[in-house]
Tab-separated table of C-alpha atoms and ligand atoms in Angstrom:
chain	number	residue	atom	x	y	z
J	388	UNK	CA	0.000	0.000	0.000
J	389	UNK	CA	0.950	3.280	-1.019
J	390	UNK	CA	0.566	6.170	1.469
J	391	UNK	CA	1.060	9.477	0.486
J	392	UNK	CA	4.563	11.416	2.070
J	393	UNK	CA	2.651	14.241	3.664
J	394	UNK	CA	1.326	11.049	6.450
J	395	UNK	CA	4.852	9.655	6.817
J	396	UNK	CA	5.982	12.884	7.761
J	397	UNK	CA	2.975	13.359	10.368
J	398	UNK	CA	4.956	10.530	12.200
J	399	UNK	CA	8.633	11.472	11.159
J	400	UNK	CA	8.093	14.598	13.296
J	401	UNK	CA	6.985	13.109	16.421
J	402	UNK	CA	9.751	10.260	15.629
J	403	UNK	CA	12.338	12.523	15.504
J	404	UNK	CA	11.098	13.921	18.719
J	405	UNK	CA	10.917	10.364	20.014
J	406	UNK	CA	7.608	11.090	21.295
J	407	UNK	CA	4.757	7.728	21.311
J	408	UNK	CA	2.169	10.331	20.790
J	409	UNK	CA	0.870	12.624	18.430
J	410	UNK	CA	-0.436	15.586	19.792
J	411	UNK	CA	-4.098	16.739	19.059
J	412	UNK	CA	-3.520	18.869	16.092
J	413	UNK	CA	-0.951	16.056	14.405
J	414	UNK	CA	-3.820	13.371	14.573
J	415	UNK	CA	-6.560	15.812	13.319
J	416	UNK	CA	-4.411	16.693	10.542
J	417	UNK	CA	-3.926	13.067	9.815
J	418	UNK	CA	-7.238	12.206	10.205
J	419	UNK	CA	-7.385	15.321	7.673
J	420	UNK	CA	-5.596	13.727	5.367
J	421	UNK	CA	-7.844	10.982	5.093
J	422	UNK	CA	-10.856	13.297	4.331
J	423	UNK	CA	-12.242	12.702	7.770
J	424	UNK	CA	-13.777	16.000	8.727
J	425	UNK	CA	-11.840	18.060	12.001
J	426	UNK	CA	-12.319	21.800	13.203
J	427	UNK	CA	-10.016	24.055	11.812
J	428	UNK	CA	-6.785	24.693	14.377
J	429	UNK	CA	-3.351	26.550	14.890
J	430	UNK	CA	-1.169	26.266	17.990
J	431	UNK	CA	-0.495	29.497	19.592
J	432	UNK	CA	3.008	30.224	20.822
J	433	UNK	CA	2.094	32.986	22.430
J	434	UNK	CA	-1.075	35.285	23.456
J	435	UNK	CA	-1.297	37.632	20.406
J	436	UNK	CA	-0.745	34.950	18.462
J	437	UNK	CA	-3.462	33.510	19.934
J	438	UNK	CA	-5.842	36.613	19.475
J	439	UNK	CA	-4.802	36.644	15.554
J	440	UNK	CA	-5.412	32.610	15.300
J	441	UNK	CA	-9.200	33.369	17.079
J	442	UNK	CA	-9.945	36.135	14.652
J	443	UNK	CA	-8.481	34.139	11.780
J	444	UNK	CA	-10.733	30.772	12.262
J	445	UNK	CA	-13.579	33.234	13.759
J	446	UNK	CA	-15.703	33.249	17.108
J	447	UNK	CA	-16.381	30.924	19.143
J	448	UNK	CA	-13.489	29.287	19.964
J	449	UNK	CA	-11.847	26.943	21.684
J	450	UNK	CA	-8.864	27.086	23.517
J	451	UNK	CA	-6.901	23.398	24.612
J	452	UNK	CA	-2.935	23.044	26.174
J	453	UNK	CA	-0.791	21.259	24.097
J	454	UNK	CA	1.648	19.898	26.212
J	455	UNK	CA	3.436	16.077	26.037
J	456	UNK	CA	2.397	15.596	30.176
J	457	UNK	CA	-1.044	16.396	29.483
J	458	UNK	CA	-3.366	13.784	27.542
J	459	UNK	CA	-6.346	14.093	29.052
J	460	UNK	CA	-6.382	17.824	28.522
J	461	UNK	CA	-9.834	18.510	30.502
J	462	UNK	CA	-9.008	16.885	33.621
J	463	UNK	CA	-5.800	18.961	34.158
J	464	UNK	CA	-8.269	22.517	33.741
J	465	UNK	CA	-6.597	22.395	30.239
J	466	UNK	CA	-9.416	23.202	27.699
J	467	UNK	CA	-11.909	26.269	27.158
J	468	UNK	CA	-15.189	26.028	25.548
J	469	UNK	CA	-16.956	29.201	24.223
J	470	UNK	CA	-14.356	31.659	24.098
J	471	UNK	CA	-16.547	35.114	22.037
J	472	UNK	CA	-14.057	37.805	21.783
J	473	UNK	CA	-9.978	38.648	22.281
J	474	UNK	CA	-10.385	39.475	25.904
J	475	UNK	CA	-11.396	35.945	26.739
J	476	UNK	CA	-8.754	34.576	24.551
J	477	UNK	CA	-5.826	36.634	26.469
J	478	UNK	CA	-7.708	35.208	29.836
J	479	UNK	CA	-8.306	32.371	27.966
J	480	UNK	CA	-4.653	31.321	27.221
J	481	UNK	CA	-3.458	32.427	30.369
J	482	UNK	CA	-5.967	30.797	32.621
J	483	UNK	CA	-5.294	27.306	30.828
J	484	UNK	CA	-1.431	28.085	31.372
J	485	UNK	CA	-2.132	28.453	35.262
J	486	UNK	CA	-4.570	25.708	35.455
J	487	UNK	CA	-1.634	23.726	33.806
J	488	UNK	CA	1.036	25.208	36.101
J	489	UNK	CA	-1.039	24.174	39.188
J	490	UNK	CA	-2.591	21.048	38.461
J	491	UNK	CA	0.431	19.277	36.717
J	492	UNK	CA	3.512	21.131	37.543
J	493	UNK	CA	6.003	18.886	36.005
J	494	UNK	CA	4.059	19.650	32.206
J	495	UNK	CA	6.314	21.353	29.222
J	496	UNK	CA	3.705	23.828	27.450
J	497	UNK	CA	4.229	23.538	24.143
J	498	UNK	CA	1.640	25.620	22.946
J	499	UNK	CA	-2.210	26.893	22.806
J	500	UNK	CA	-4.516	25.318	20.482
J	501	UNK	CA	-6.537	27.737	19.167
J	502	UNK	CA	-9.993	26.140	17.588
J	503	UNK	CA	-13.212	26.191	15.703
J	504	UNK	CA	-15.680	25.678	18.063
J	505	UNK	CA	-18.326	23.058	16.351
J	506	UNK	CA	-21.923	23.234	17.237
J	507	UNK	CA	-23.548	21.191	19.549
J	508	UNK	CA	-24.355	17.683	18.157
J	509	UNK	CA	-25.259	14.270	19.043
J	510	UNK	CA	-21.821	12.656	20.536
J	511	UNK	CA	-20.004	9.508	19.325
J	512	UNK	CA	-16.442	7.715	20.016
J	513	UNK	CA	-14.705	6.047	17.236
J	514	UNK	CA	-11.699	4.226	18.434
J	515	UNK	CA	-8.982	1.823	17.730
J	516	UNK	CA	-6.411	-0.244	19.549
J	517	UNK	CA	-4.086	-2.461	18.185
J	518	UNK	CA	-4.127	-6.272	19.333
J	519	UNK	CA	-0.720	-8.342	19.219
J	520	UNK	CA	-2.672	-11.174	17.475
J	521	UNK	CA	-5.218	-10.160	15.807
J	522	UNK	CA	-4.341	-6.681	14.303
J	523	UNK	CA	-5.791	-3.033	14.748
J	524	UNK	CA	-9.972	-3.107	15.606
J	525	UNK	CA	-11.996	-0.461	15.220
J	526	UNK	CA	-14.606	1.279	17.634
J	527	UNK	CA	-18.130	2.879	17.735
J	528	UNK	CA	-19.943	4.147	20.223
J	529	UNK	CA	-21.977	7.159	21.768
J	530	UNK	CA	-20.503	9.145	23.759
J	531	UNK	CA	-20.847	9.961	27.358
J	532	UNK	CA	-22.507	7.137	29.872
J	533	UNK	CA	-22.874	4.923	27.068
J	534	UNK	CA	-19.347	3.919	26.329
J	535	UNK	CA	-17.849	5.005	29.966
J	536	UNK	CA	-20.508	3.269	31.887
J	537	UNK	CA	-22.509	0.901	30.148
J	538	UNK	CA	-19.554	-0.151	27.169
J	539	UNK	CA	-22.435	-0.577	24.814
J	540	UNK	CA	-20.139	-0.187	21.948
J	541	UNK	CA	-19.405	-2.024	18.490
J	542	UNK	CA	-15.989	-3.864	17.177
J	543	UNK	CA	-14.497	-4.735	13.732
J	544	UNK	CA	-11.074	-5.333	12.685
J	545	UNK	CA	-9.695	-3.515	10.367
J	546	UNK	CA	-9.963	-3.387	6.950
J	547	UNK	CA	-13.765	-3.168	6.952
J	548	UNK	CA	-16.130	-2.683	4.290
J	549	UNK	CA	-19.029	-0.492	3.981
J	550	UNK	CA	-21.352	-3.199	5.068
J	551	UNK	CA	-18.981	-3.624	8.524
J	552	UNK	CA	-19.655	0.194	9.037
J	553	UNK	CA	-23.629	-0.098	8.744
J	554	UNK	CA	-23.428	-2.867	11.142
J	555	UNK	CA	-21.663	-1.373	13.459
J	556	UNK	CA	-24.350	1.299	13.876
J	557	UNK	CA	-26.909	-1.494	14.296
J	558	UNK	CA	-25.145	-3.508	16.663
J	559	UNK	CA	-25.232	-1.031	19.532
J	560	UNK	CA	-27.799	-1.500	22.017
J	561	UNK	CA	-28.775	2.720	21.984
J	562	UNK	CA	-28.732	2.704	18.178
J	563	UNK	CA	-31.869	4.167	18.582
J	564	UNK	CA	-30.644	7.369	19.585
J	565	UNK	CA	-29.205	7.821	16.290
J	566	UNK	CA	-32.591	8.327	14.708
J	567	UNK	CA	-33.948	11.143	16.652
J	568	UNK	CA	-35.381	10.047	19.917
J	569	UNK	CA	-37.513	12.220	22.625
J	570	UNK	CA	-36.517	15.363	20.562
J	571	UNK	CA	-33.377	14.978	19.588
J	572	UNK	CA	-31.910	15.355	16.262
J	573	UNK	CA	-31.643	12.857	13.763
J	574	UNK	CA	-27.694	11.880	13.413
J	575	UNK	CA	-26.396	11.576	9.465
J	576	UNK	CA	-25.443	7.543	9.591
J	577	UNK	CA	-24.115	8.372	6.354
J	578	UNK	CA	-21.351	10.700	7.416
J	579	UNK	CA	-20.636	8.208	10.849
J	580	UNK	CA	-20.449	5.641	7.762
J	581	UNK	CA	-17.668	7.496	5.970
J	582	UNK	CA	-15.888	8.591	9.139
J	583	UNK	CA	-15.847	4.555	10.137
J	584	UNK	CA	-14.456	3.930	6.506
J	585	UNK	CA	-11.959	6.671	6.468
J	586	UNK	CA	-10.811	5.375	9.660
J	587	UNK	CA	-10.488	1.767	8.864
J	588	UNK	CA	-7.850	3.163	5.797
J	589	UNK	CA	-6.508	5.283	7.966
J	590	UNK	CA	-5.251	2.349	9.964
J	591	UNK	CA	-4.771	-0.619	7.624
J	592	UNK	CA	-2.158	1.922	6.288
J	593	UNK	CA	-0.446	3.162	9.176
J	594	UNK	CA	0.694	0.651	11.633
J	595	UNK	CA	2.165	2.921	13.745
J	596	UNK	CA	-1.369	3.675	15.149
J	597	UNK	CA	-0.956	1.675	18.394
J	598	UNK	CA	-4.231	3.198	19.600
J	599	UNK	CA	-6.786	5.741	18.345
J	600	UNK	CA	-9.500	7.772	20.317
J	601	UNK	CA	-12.038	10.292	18.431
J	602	UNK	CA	-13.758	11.221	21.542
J	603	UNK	CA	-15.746	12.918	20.874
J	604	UNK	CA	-17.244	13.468	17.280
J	605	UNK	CA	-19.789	15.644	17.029
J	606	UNK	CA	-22.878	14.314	14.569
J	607	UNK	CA	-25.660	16.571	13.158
J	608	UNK	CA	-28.901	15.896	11.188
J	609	UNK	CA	-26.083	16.234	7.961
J	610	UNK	CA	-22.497	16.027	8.168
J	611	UNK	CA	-20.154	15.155	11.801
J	612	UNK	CA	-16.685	16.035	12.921
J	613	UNK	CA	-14.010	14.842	14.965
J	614	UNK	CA	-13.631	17.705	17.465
J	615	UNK	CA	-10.979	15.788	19.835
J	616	UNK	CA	-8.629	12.940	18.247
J	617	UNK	CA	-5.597	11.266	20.154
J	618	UNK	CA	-3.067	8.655	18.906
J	619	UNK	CA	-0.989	6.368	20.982
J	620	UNK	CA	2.304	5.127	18.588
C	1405	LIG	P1	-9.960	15.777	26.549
C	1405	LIG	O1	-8.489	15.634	26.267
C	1405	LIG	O2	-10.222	16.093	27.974
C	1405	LIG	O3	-10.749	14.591	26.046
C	1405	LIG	P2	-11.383	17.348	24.511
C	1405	LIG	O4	-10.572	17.893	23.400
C	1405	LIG	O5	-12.228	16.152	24.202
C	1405	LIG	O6	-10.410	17.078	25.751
C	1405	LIG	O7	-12.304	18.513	25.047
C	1405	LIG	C1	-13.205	18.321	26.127
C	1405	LIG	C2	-14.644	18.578	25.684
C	1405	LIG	O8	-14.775	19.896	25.162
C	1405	LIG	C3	-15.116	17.665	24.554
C	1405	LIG	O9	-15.621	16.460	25.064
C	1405	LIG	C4	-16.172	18.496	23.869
C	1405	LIG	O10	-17.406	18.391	24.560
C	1405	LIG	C5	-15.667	19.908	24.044
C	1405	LIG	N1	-14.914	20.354	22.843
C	1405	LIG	C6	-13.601	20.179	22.618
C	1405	LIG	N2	-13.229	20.707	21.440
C	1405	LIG	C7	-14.337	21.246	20.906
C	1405	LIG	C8	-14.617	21.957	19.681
C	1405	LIG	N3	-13.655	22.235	18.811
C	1405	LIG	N4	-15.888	22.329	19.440
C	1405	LIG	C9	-16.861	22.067	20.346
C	1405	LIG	N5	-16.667	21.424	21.507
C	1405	LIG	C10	-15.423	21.016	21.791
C	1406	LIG	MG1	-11.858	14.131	24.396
């Protein structure tokens, strides 16, 4: 199989860095890169750079650390939803730096991400890890209580075919959810679909993928998008 350079080099850089990660922003532009759909995003190196990012993607934002120490960014006080205008993106950046400073003092900042912030939607998981003998699976499931709690979610390995994806949807036990429930929005099974596709090429041709976690994507009534992605090498 024949992947195109500008993935390699997705992993060359954190290779080169010897990190086993990619940070948020490398896997969304690799997931990118496979056409599946990711907010727009620039790290900040510093607060005006910040402000210019903001006003660049346009309002709302949102603002996440990028730091190696710091996975699970929300837990450490390390993302900002809703951010309007360039005051709350100077408090913005510098709240998330102290959060970071306090809660995990040991953590190198590497940056701000500075991001589109994508409407409210109905929230899945897509997922991945790799299994010494049987090879790299693939994950669905909706997000919130109903993967943490009650693991109602859906396996494949990987390659899988179009007919894999649409029964992966089906196989969950809240699949119901997906069609518009107690007046909630109908989800586009078409674009989760793709996004499962995508994803399965995604990892039949990268190997290096040890583990992958889309958590969450947001779906709407048409179209979805992976507004958190993060890969384990
Ligand atoms: P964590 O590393 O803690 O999983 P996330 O990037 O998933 O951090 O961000 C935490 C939460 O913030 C997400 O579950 C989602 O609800 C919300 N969020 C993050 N990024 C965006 C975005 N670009 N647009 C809208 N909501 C977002
Ligand atoms: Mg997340």
């Amino acid at each position: 199989m024949i992947r195109s350079p500008e993935v390699s080099k997705v992993f060359e850089i954190a290779n080169t860095e010897e990190r086993k990660f990619l940070y948020e922003h490398e896997a969304k532009k690799l997931c990118g890169l496979y056409g599946i759909p990711v907010t727009q995003i620039e790290v900040a190196k510093s607060e005006d750079h910040a402000v210019e990012a903001a006003k660049k993607i346009g309002f709302p934002i949102v603002l996440k650390i990028v730091s190696p120490q710091v996975l699970h960014k929300s837990d450490a006080g390390g993302v900002i939803v809703g951010v309007n205008d360039e005051k709350g993106i100077r408090e913005g950046y510098n709240k998330i730096i102290s959060n970071i400073k306090k809660n995990v003092p040991t953590a190198v900042i590497e940056g701000i991400l500075v991001q589109e912030m994508a409407p409210k939607g109905t929230e899945i998981i897509i997922g991945s890890t790799n299994d010494p003998t049987f090879g790299s699976t693939i994950m669905f499931g909706l997000g919130g209580i109903f993967v943490e709690i009650l693991k109602d979610v859906s396996f494949r390995l990987v390659p899988i075919t179009s007919t894999d994806a649409w029964e992966m949807l089906d196989e969950i036990k809240a699949k119901k959810i997906l069609d518009g429930v107690r007046g909630m929005p109908k989800s586009d099974k078409d674009a989760i679909v793709e996004i499962l596709l995508s994803t399965s090429k995604m990892l039949t041709e990268c190997p290096e993928i040890k583990e992958l976690d889309m958590n969450p994507v947001l779906v709407y009534e048409k179209g979805a998008r992976a507004v958190d992605a993060r890969i384990i090498l």
